[in-house]
mmCIF file of C-alpha atoms in Angstrom:
data_model
loop_
_atom_site.group_PDB
_atom_site.id
_atom_site.type_symbol
_atom_site.label_atom_id
_atom_site.label_comp_id
_atom_site.label_asym_id
_atom_site.label_seq_id
_atom_site.Cartn_x
_atom_site.Cartn_y
_atom_site.Cartn_z
ATOM 1 C CA MET A 1 171.266 125.569 240.935
ATOM 2 C CA GLN A 2 171.894 127.720 237.545
ATOM 3 C CA ARG A 3 171.802 123.942 235.333
ATOM 4 C CA LEU A 4 168.775 123.383 238.114
ATOM 5 C CA LEU A 5 166.744 126.702 236.943
ATOM 6 C CA LEU A 6 167.580 125.387 233.716
ATOM 7 C CA LEU A 7 166.631 121.561 233.419
ATOM 8 C CA MET A 8 163.145 122.571 235.551
ATOM 9 C CA LEU A 9 162.591 125.058 232.544
ATOM 10 C CA CYS A 10 163.251 122.477 230.070
ATOM 11 C CA LEU A 11 160.777 120.287 231.886
ATOM 12 C CA TRP A 12 158.383 122.878 231.637
ATOM 13 C CA LEU A 13 159.403 123.526 228.293
ATOM 14 C CA ALA A 14 158.472 120.133 226.990
ATOM 15 C CA SER A 15 155.283 119.299 229.879
ATOM 16 C CA GLY A 16 152.757 121.095 228.118
ATOM 17 C CA LEU A 17 153.244 120.773 224.608
ATOM 18 C CA GLN A 18 150.990 118.871 222.013
ATOM 19 C CA ARG A 19 152.747 116.421 220.687
ATOM 20 C CA VAL A 20 151.271 115.996 216.514
ATOM 21 C CA PRO A 21 152.900 112.109 215.147
ATOM 22 C CA LEU A 22 154.773 112.595 212.265
ATOM 23 C CA ARG A 23 154.212 109.011 210.562
ATOM 24 C CA ARG A 24 156.821 108.487 206.915
ATOM 25 C CA HIS A 25 155.404 106.924 204.549
ATOM 26 C CA LYS A 26 157.614 105.509 201.326
ATOM 27 C CA SER A 27 158.657 108.214 199.035
ATOM 28 C CA LEU A 28 156.386 108.295 195.632
ATOM 29 C CA ARG A 29 159.671 108.447 193.551
ATOM 30 C CA LYS A 30 160.309 104.811 195.368
ATOM 31 C CA ILE A 31 157.005 103.483 194.027
ATOM 32 C CA LEU A 32 157.098 104.787 191.118
ATOM 33 C CA ARG A 33 161.216 103.522 190.726
ATOM 34 C CA ASP A 34 159.813 100.639 192.174
ATOM 35 C CA ARG A 35 157.474 100.427 189.038
ATOM 36 C CA ARG A 36 159.452 101.100 186.333
ATOM 37 C CA GLN A 37 157.124 104.557 185.820
ATOM 38 C CA LEU A 38 159.138 106.672 187.043
ATOM 39 C CA SER A 39 160.766 108.150 183.616
ATOM 40 C CA ASP A 40 157.381 107.314 182.253
ATOM 41 C CA PHE A 41 155.704 110.287 185.405
ATOM 42 C CA TRP A 42 157.987 112.796 184.036
ATOM 43 C CA LYS A 43 157.343 112.361 180.346
ATOM 44 C CA ALA A 44 153.172 112.653 181.556
ATOM 45 C CA HIS A 45 153.522 115.818 183.316
ATOM 46 C CA LYS A 46 156.344 117.535 180.383
ATOM 47 C CA LEU A 47 158.657 118.157 182.700
ATOM 48 C CA ASP A 48 161.851 118.781 182.661
ATOM 49 C CA MET A 49 163.157 117.070 185.352
ATOM 50 C CA ILE A 50 167.223 117.938 184.738
ATOM 51 C CA GLN A 51 167.868 122.096 183.751
ATOM 52 C CA TYR A 52 165.225 123.386 186.018
ATOM 53 C CA THR A 53 162.522 121.723 188.769
ATOM 54 C CA GLU A 54 164.591 118.520 188.841
ATOM 55 C CA ASP A 55 161.628 116.937 190.175
ATOM 56 C CA CYS A 56 157.505 116.910 190.719
ATOM 57 C CA SER A 57 157.286 120.503 191.786
ATOM 58 C CA VAL A 58 154.140 122.745 191.716
ATOM 59 C CA PHE A 59 153.656 126.396 192.232
ATOM 60 C CA GLN A 60 151.466 129.084 193.177
ATOM 61 C CA GLU A 61 151.653 131.554 191.851
ATOM 62 C CA ALA A 62 152.722 134.509 194.400
ATOM 63 C CA ASN A 63 152.352 133.176 197.414
ATOM 64 C CA GLU A 64 154.103 129.096 198.039
ATOM 65 C CA PRO A 65 156.323 128.420 195.791
ATOM 66 C CA LEU A 66 156.738 124.283 195.301
ATOM 67 C CA ILE A 67 155.768 121.279 197.016
ATOM 68 C CA ASN A 68 157.739 119.207 196.073
ATOM 69 C CA TYR A 69 155.213 116.179 196.796
ATOM 70 C CA LEU A 70 157.726 113.446 194.927
ATOM 71 C CA ASP A 71 159.558 113.166 197.395
ATOM 72 C CA MET A 72 157.511 113.976 200.918
ATOM 73 C CA GLU A 73 157.213 111.538 203.202
ATOM 74 C CA TYR A 74 156.292 113.105 206.875
ATOM 75 C CA PHE A 75 152.422 113.592 207.042
ATOM 76 C CA GLY A 76 150.345 113.704 210.250
ATOM 77 C CA GLN A 77 146.313 113.645 210.786
ATOM 78 C CA ILE A 78 143.527 116.171 211.656
ATOM 79 C CA SER A 79 140.086 116.158 211.314
ATOM 80 C CA ILE A 80 137.572 118.109 210.009
ATOM 81 C CA GLY A 81 134.019 119.095 212.119
ATOM 82 C CA THR A 82 132.118 117.429 213.680
ATOM 83 C CA PRO A 83 132.010 114.069 213.905
ATOM 84 C CA PRO A 84 135.558 113.970 212.711
ATOM 85 C CA GLN A 85 135.971 113.914 209.097
ATOM 86 C CA ASN A 86 139.668 112.641 209.654
ATOM 87 C CA PHE A 87 142.683 113.388 206.833
ATOM 88 C CA THR A 88 146.501 112.897 205.875
ATOM 89 C CA VAL A 89 147.954 116.417 205.364
ATOM 90 C CA VAL A 90 151.615 117.711 205.065
ATOM 91 C CA PHE A 91 152.474 120.180 207.858
ATOM 92 C CA ASP A 92 154.292 122.931 205.611
ATOM 93 C CA THR A 93 156.126 125.860 206.684
ATOM 94 C CA GLY A 94 155.989 127.472 203.434
ATOM 95 C CA SER A 95 152.615 127.699 202.754
ATOM 96 C CA SER A 96 149.360 129.362 204.918
ATOM 97 C CA ASN A 97 146.491 127.190 203.666
ATOM 98 C CA LEU A 98 144.527 124.264 205.049
ATOM 99 C CA TRP A 99 143.230 123.303 202.045
ATOM 100 C CA VAL A 100 141.490 119.476 201.578
ATOM 101 C CA PRO A 101 138.897 117.894 199.078
ATOM 102 C CA SER A 102 135.521 118.525 198.937
ATOM 103 C CA ILE A 103 133.115 115.746 198.514
ATOM 104 C CA TYR A 104 131.953 117.629 195.930
ATOM 105 C CA CYS A 105 134.703 117.021 193.699
ATOM 106 C CA VAL A 106 135.426 114.715 190.468
ATOM 107 C CA SER A 107 138.957 115.059 189.129
ATOM 108 C CA PRO A 108 140.194 111.293 189.567
ATOM 109 C CA ALA A 109 142.534 112.979 192.662
ATOM 110 C CA CYS A 110 139.992 113.587 195.111
ATOM 111 C CA ALA A 111 137.833 109.709 194.430
ATOM 112 C CA GLU A 112 141.856 108.203 195.286
ATOM 113 C CA HIS A 113 142.032 110.438 198.602
ATOM 114 C CA ALA A 114 138.668 111.264 201.935
ATOM 115 C CA ARG A 115 137.073 114.433 200.377
ATOM 116 C CA PHE A 116 135.448 116.542 203.051
ATOM 117 C CA HIS A 117 131.045 116.473 203.735
ATOM 118 C CA PRO A 118 130.255 119.538 204.902
ATOM 119 C CA SER A 119 127.054 118.729 205.448
ATOM 120 C CA ASN A 120 128.372 116.001 207.616
ATOM 121 C CA SER A 121 129.241 117.899 209.892
ATOM 122 C CA SER A 122 126.919 119.925 212.076
ATOM 123 C CA THR A 123 129.420 122.644 212.742
ATOM 124 C CA TYR A 124 129.961 123.756 209.451
ATOM 125 C CA ASN A 125 129.409 127.110 208.008
ATOM 126 C CA GLU A 126 129.632 128.448 204.760
ATOM 127 C CA VAL A 127 131.586 131.167 203.188
ATOM 128 C CA GLY A 128 131.672 130.847 199.876
ATOM 129 C CA THR A 129 134.615 133.067 198.838
ATOM 130 C CA PRO A 130 136.229 131.356 195.832
ATOM 131 C CA PHE A 131 139.567 129.811 196.289
ATOM 132 C CA SER A 132 142.461 129.177 193.237
ATOM 133 C CA ILE A 133 145.788 128.508 193.554
ATOM 134 C CA GLN A 134 147.587 128.348 190.072
ATOM 135 C CA TYR A 135 150.359 125.092 190.766
ATOM 136 C CA GLY A 136 152.963 123.806 187.035
ATOM 137 C CA THR A 137 150.473 121.636 186.309
ATOM 138 C CA GLY A 138 147.283 122.872 186.830
ATOM 139 C CA SER A 139 144.905 124.761 188.882
ATOM 140 C CA LEU A 140 143.624 123.874 192.021
ATOM 141 C CA THR A 141 139.937 125.001 192.332
ATOM 142 C CA GLY A 142 137.552 125.126 195.104
ATOM 143 C CA ILE A 143 135.679 127.665 197.635
ATOM 144 C CA ILE A 144 136.417 128.619 201.813
ATOM 145 C CA GLY A 145 134.425 127.284 204.293
ATOM 146 C CA SER A 146 134.393 127.144 208.293
ATOM 147 C CA ASP A 147 134.769 124.388 211.134
ATOM 148 C CA GLN A 148 136.026 123.344 214.496
ATOM 149 C CA VAL A 149 139.932 121.658 213.742
ATOM 150 C CA THR A 150 141.118 119.938 215.354
ATOM 151 C CA VAL A 151 145.052 118.095 215.472
ATOM 152 C CA GLU A 152 145.803 115.923 218.514
ATOM 153 C CA GLY A 153 143.432 117.098 221.160
ATOM 154 C CA ILE A 154 144.249 121.125 220.347
ATOM 155 C CA THR A 155 140.501 121.632 218.628
ATOM 156 C CA VAL A 156 140.746 125.332 216.318
ATOM 157 C CA VAL A 157 137.014 126.466 216.278
ATOM 158 C CA ASN A 158 135.841 128.732 213.379
ATOM 159 C CA GLN A 159 138.628 127.693 211.485
ATOM 160 C CA GLN A 160 138.606 129.002 207.663
ATOM 161 C CA PHE A 161 139.266 126.754 204.830
ATOM 162 C CA ALA A 162 139.824 125.719 201.415
ATOM 163 C CA GLU A 163 137.323 122.890 200.134
ATOM 164 C CA SER A 164 138.650 121.587 196.379
ATOM 165 C CA VAL A 165 136.894 121.366 193.664
ATOM 166 C CA SER A 166 139.795 120.085 191.237
ATOM 167 C CA GLU A 167 142.460 119.254 191.482
ATOM 168 C CA PRO A 168 145.485 120.049 189.068
ATOM 169 C CA GLY A 169 144.761 116.851 185.874
ATOM 170 C CA ASN A 170 146.365 113.919 187.523
ATOM 171 C CA ALA A 171 149.453 115.612 190.018
ATOM 172 C CA PHE A 172 147.980 114.409 192.836
ATOM 173 C CA VAL A 173 146.441 110.647 192.208
ATOM 174 C CA ASP A 174 149.303 108.440 194.286
ATOM 175 C CA ALA A 175 150.380 111.112 196.679
ATOM 176 C CA GLU A 176 149.887 110.270 200.280
ATOM 177 C CA PHE A 177 148.402 113.257 201.733
ATOM 178 C CA ASP A 178 144.697 114.357 200.712
ATOM 179 C CA GLY A 179 146.337 117.878 202.253
ATOM 180 C CA ILE A 180 148.147 120.354 203.185
ATOM 181 C CA LEU A 181 148.410 122.659 206.066
ATOM 182 C CA GLY A 182 150.491 125.617 206.107
ATOM 183 C CA LEU A 183 152.747 126.933 209.237
ATOM 184 C CA ALA A 184 153.765 130.288 207.039
ATOM 185 C CA TYR A 185 152.780 133.464 208.206
ATOM 186 C CA PRO A 186 149.723 135.314 207.625
ATOM 187 C CA SER A 187 150.354 137.809 204.268
ATOM 188 C CA LEU A 188 150.651 134.270 202.300
ATOM 189 C CA ALA A 189 147.670 133.071 203.335
ATOM 190 C CA VAL A 190 144.883 132.884 199.612
ATOM 191 C CA ASP A 191 142.068 136.006 200.880
ATOM 192 C CA GLY A 192 142.983 136.930 203.055
ATOM 193 C CA VAL A 193 142.224 133.079 205.773
ATOM 194 C CA THR A 194 143.234 133.509 208.691
ATOM 195 C CA PRO A 195 145.895 130.302 209.176
ATOM 196 C CA VAL A 196 145.271 127.195 211.840
ATOM 197 C CA PHE A 197 148.432 128.511 213.683
ATOM 198 C CA ASP A 198 147.415 131.983 214.051
ATOM 199 C CA ASN A 199 144.310 131.213 215.368
ATOM 200 C CA MET A 200 145.574 128.657 217.673
ATOM 201 C CA MET A 201 147.286 131.385 219.403
ATOM 202 C CA ALA A 202 144.132 134.169 220.216
ATOM 203 C CA GLN A 203 142.195 131.266 221.162
ATOM 204 C CA ASN A 204 144.896 130.424 223.927
ATOM 205 C CA LEU A 205 144.880 127.049 222.916
ATOM 206 C CA VAL A 206 149.022 127.024 222.836
ATOM 207 C CA GLU A 207 151.145 128.307 226.189
ATOM 208 C CA MET A 208 153.635 130.054 223.932
ATOM 209 C CA PRO A 209 153.716 130.918 220.680
ATOM 210 C CA ILE A 210 156.166 128.543 218.597
ATOM 211 C CA PHE A 211 155.987 125.182 217.278
ATOM 212 C CA SER A 212 158.428 122.837 216.306
ATOM 213 C CA VAL A 213 159.672 119.756 214.114
ATOM 214 C CA TYR A 214 161.788 117.335 214.156
ATOM 215 C CA MET A 215 162.637 114.197 211.354
ATOM 216 C CA SER A 216 163.256 110.902 212.282
ATOM 217 C CA ARG A 217 166.164 109.982 209.631
ATOM 218 C CA ASN A 218 164.927 106.206 209.827
ATOM 219 C CA PRO A 219 164.197 105.959 205.829
ATOM 220 C CA GLU A 220 162.687 102.135 207.922
ATOM 221 C CA SER A 221 160.871 102.949 210.868
ATOM 222 C CA SER A 222 156.922 104.677 210.301
ATOM 223 C CA ALA A 223 157.371 106.924 212.718
ATOM 224 C CA GLY A 224 158.607 109.830 211.046
ATOM 225 C CA GLY A 225 158.901 112.029 214.330
ATOM 226 C CA GLU A 226 157.550 114.390 215.641
ATOM 227 C CA LEU A 227 155.878 118.417 215.469
ATOM 228 C CA LEU A 228 154.625 120.095 218.923
ATOM 229 C CA PHE A 229 152.673 123.230 219.743
ATOM 230 C CA GLY A 230 153.104 125.155 221.768
ATOM 231 C CA GLY A 231 157.695 124.776 222.286
ATOM 232 C CA PHE A 232 159.973 122.900 221.394
ATOM 233 C CA ASP A 233 161.420 119.234 223.493
ATOM 234 C CA PRO A 234 165.444 119.803 224.436
ATOM 235 C CA SER A 235 165.436 115.413 223.802
ATOM 236 C CA HIS A 236 165.013 115.984 220.225
ATOM 237 C CA PHE A 237 168.245 117.960 220.282
ATOM 238 C CA THR A 238 171.965 117.599 221.623
ATOM 239 C CA GLY A 239 173.367 120.866 222.865
ATOM 240 C CA THR A 240 171.154 124.894 223.331
ATOM 241 C CA LEU A 241 169.136 126.300 220.330
ATOM 242 C CA SER A 242 170.709 128.808 218.054
ATOM 243 C CA TRP A 243 167.990 131.642 217.040
ATOM 244 C CA VAL A 244 167.996 133.307 213.426
ATOM 245 C CA PRO A 245 165.498 136.300 213.132
ATOM 246 C CA VAL A 246 163.103 136.450 210.466
ATOM 247 C CA THR A 247 164.246 138.910 207.673
ATOM 248 C CA LYS A 248 160.979 138.305 206.244
ATOM 249 C CA GLN A 249 157.044 137.010 207.818
ATOM 250 C CA GLY A 250 155.132 135.999 204.654
ATOM 251 C CA TYR A 251 157.481 132.223 204.821
ATOM 252 C CA TRP A 252 160.481 131.376 207.507
ATOM 253 C CA GLN A 253 162.835 133.097 205.897
ATOM 254 C CA ILE A 254 166.178 133.210 206.866
ATOM 255 C CA GLN A 255 169.937 134.875 206.217
ATOM 256 C CA LEU A 256 172.187 132.878 205.224
ATOM 257 C CA ASP A 257 176.782 134.754 205.994
ATOM 258 C CA ASN A 258 177.349 131.351 203.028
ATOM 259 C CA ILE A 259 177.396 128.832 201.704
ATOM 260 C CA GLN A 260 180.085 126.240 201.836
ATOM 261 C CA VAL A 261 181.864 123.443 200.286
ATOM 262 C CA SER A 262 184.517 120.969 201.493
ATOM 263 C CA GLY A 263 185.757 124.398 203.776
ATOM 264 C CA SER A 264 185.835 127.246 201.180
ATOM 265 C CA VAL A 265 182.871 129.464 200.195
ATOM 266 C CA ALA A 266 181.435 128.657 197.042
ATOM 267 C CA PHE A 267 178.613 130.258 196.951
ATOM 268 C CA CYS A 268 176.337 133.313 198.478
ATOM 269 C CA ALA A 269 179.937 135.113 199.601
ATOM 270 C CA GLU A 270 178.304 138.826 199.456
ATOM 271 C CA GLY A 271 175.042 136.637 202.093
ATOM 272 C CA CYS A 272 171.294 135.316 200.426
ATOM 273 C CA GLN A 273 168.388 135.339 201.927
ATOM 274 C CA ALA A 274 166.318 131.071 202.936
ATOM 275 C CA ILE A 275 163.413 129.720 203.386
ATOM 276 C CA VAL A 276 163.513 127.066 205.735
ATOM 277 C CA ASP A 277 160.256 124.502 204.474
ATOM 278 C CA THR A 278 158.882 121.121 205.876
ATOM 279 C CA GLY A 279 156.899 120.673 202.955
ATOM 280 C CA THR A 280 159.707 120.977 199.981
ATOM 281 C CA SER A 281 162.482 117.755 200.562
ATOM 282 C CA LEU A 282 165.436 118.523 199.076
ATOM 283 C CA ILE A 283 167.030 121.448 199.482
ATOM 284 C CA THR A 284 167.227 123.928 196.243
ATOM 285 C CA GLY A 285 168.484 127.082 195.539
ATOM 286 C CA PRO A 286 169.369 128.659 191.539
ATOM 287 C CA PRO A 287 169.543 126.397 189.228
ATOM 288 C CA SER A 288 173.390 127.150 187.843
ATOM 289 C CA ASP A 289 174.861 127.208 192.191
ATOM 290 C CA ILE A 290 172.929 123.480 191.764
ATOM 291 C CA LYS A 291 174.393 122.691 188.976
ATOM 292 C CA GLN A 292 178.342 123.468 190.504
ATOM 293 C CA ILE A 293 177.256 121.749 193.877
ATOM 294 C CA GLN A 294 176.570 118.896 191.577
ATOM 295 C CA ASN A 295 179.199 118.793 189.430
ATOM 296 C CA ALA A 296 180.908 119.203 192.698
ATOM 297 C CA ILE A 297 179.579 116.158 195.067
ATOM 298 C CA GLY A 298 180.253 113.171 191.032
ATOM 299 C CA ALA A 299 176.032 113.577 190.936
ATOM 300 C CA THR A 300 175.331 112.521 187.120
ATOM 301 C CA PRO A 301 171.733 112.837 185.538
ATOM 302 C CA VAL A 302 170.092 109.396 185.855
ATOM 303 C CA ASP A 303 166.708 108.862 184.448
ATOM 304 C CA GLY A 304 164.800 112.010 185.262
ATOM 305 C CA GLU A 305 166.907 112.377 188.567
ATOM 306 C CA TYR A 306 170.630 113.459 189.901
ATOM 307 C CA ALA A 307 172.461 110.062 190.999
ATOM 308 C CA VAL A 308 175.974 109.339 192.544
ATOM 309 C CA GLU A 309 178.043 106.486 193.543
ATOM 310 C CA CYS A 310 176.309 105.099 196.199
ATOM 311 C CA ASN A 311 179.953 103.276 197.089
ATOM 312 C CA ASN A 312 181.621 106.958 197.288
ATOM 313 C CA LEU A 313 180.316 109.143 200.204
ATOM 314 C CA ASN A 314 182.614 108.842 201.984
ATOM 315 C CA ILE A 315 185.001 110.671 199.814
ATOM 316 C CA MET A 316 182.398 113.407 198.647
ATOM 317 C CA PRO A 317 182.501 117.159 199.880
ATOM 318 C CA GLU A 318 180.832 118.113 202.530
ATOM 319 C CA ILE A 319 178.578 120.630 202.744
ATOM 320 C CA THR A 320 177.890 124.204 204.940
ATOM 321 C CA PHE A 321 175.307 126.948 205.288
ATOM 322 C CA THR A 322 176.908 128.984 207.562
ATOM 323 C CA ILE A 323 173.674 130.928 209.572
ATOM 324 C CA ASN A 324 174.318 133.644 211.792
ATOM 325 C CA GLY A 325 178.051 132.611 212.590
ATOM 326 C CA ILE A 326 176.934 129.032 212.538
ATOM 327 C CA PRO A 327 178.427 126.058 210.035
ATOM 328 C CA TYR A 328 175.387 123.979 210.275
ATOM 329 C CA THR A 329 177.179 120.900 207.990
ATOM 330 C CA LEU A 330 175.729 118.405 205.512
ATOM 331 C CA SER A 331 178.040 115.153 205.273
ATOM 332 C CA ALA A 332 177.162 113.110 202.474
ATOM 333 C CA GLN A 333 175.448 110.220 203.746
ATOM 334 C CA ALA A 334 173.006 113.524 205.340
ATOM 335 C CA TYR A 335 172.227 115.681 201.560
ATOM 336 C CA THR A 336 171.217 112.274 199.705
ATOM 337 C CA LEU A 337 168.947 109.537 199.809
ATOM 338 C CA MET A 338 170.314 106.333 199.855
ATOM 339 C CA GLU A 339 166.822 103.671 198.681
ATOM 340 C CA TYR A 340 166.374 99.986 197.627
ATOM 341 C CA SER A 341 165.245 99.035 194.639
ATOM 342 C CA ASP A 342 165.091 94.623 193.636
ATOM 343 C CA GLY A 343 167.767 94.235 197.330
ATOM 344 C CA MET A 344 170.209 97.333 194.748
ATOM 345 C CA ALA A 345 170.779 99.708 196.751
ATOM 346 C CA PHE A 346 169.783 103.968 194.153
ATOM 347 C CA CYS A 347 171.417 106.759 195.719
ATOM 348 C CA THR A 348 170.401 110.158 195.089
ATOM 349 C CA SER A 349 171.966 113.864 195.182
ATOM 350 C CA GLY A 350 169.288 115.668 197.831
ATOM 351 C CA PHE A 351 169.827 118.907 196.229
ATOM 352 C CA GLN A 352 167.703 120.880 193.281
ATOM 353 C CA GLY A 353 167.186 123.093 191.143
ATOM 354 C CA LEU A 354 164.559 125.603 191.721
ATOM 355 C CA ASP A 355 164.881 129.849 189.683
ATOM 356 C CA ILE A 356 162.096 131.702 192.407
ATOM 357 C CA GLN A 357 162.294 135.064 190.252
ATOM 358 C CA PRO A 358 162.335 138.349 191.687
ATOM 359 C CA PRO A 359 160.546 139.754 194.079
ATOM 360 C CA ALA A 360 159.725 137.073 195.563
ATOM 361 C CA GLY A 361 163.213 134.988 195.226
ATOM 362 C CA PRO A 362 166.327 134.053 194.818
ATOM 363 C CA LEU A 363 165.734 132.350 197.806
ATOM 364 C CA TRP A 364 167.227 128.895 199.439
ATOM 365 C CA ILE A 365 165.071 126.209 200.419
ATOM 366 C CA LEU A 366 166.038 123.906 203.739
ATOM 367 C CA GLY A 367 163.700 121.611 203.545
ATOM 368 C CA ASP A 368 163.923 118.147 204.246
ATOM 369 C CA VAL A 369 166.628 116.968 203.358
ATOM 370 C CA PHE A 370 168.585 120.020 205.946
ATOM 371 C CA ILE A 371 165.401 119.684 209.320
ATOM 372 C CA ARG A 372 165.611 115.824 209.089
ATOM 373 C CA GLN A 373 169.834 116.940 210.349
ATOM 374 C CA PHE A 374 168.712 120.425 212.428
ATOM 375 C CA TYR A 375 166.044 119.888 215.090
ATOM 376 C CA ALA A 376 164.503 123.674 213.634
ATOM 377 C CA VAL A 377 162.147 125.753 216.784
ATOM 378 C CA PHE A 378 159.778 127.944 214.574
ATOM 379 C CA ASP A 379 158.948 131.652 217.193
ATOM 380 C CA ARG A 380 156.330 133.584 215.798
ATOM 381 C CA GLY A 381 156.163 135.613 219.658
ATOM 382 C CA ASN A 382 160.226 136.969 218.074
ATOM 383 C CA ASN A 383 159.726 135.753 215.081
ATOM 384 C CA ARG A 384 162.355 134.100 215.259
ATOM 385 C CA VAL A 385 164.261 130.721 214.486
ATOM 386 C CA GLY A 386 166.662 128.057 216.277
ATOM 387 C CA LEU A 387 168.058 124.903 214.583
ATOM 388 C CA ALA A 388 170.326 121.919 216.352
ATOM 389 C CA PRO A 389 171.733 119.125 215.707
ATOM 390 C CA ALA A 390 168.827 116.631 215.519
ATOM 391 C CA VAL A 391 169.481 113.616 216.902
ATOM 392 C CA PRO A 392 169.498 110.649 215.820
#
């Protein structure tokens, strides 16, 4: 009887979900490497990839720690306005605003992407509040507007969003996405804008105040996974969900018990803070700790990134994040990125150093490298994150 009730609950949770397909694109890093332009990219952006950011990361003052667009691969579709204008966005649990390029933006990055035309939408209302985010490679500025936003059949009315009119240099020119849809808590929202998911809840558009993320591990498939609004889907994970409370309602921030390398506690022995972030491709941590991890796994600097020998994956150490008493173990195959260029395999470390200063930091960020292995459920009703081993 208990098993029957559990099965009925699982079916109910899955039946009312609003499914947003995530498409997996070739990363900008791979595109640039194939073009033999990766070193030129580092030099053009004047970034010290090895010592601190180690990737093309952009930082938002006081709000969003980074958006690692160089390795970003998972995108979804939304539309804004009437009739709908379509955009490819990153669904980002590390920020809270929705922004897309404006038709009035003249930056090179905007010319390469879909742009919102307010006069073409009969449901658009101008708010006019200035919007600005400061990034490491420049500033993104624009204004706030309001319109209906549709995400796979869910239409949110009177949603405020930012229309960018100036984007940072050439930073987003080659990015595969047009904008970002933030899924973090309202306290992170620039200009106090109500986030999209909060409006979904307020307008009774989801059955439960929950969304969940599944990311495919198959780099050869364009089917990248699913974002589900309104609950979670047990077919995407094995076993049962383990819940961990949110420690601070801004990011989806949780407590790490410790971090082990080859079964021995190596970092975070007294506990530390981490965020579960779909908008960060890799796993990041304090630069001094990450440097030790790179040494432990045998990663060496090559052309502005940390590379490992693909033939050594079977002998490289496991790395375990213990969260609320539960071990989440990553094999070398899980925490490395394997790509092929000119028929040759090239493996890079899935870790990067990132120095997030107080009061927001220090923080570890469990990005896509972690979420690919562990299905993630974000529960606003109970302010907790659920994790379980993801199906391959």
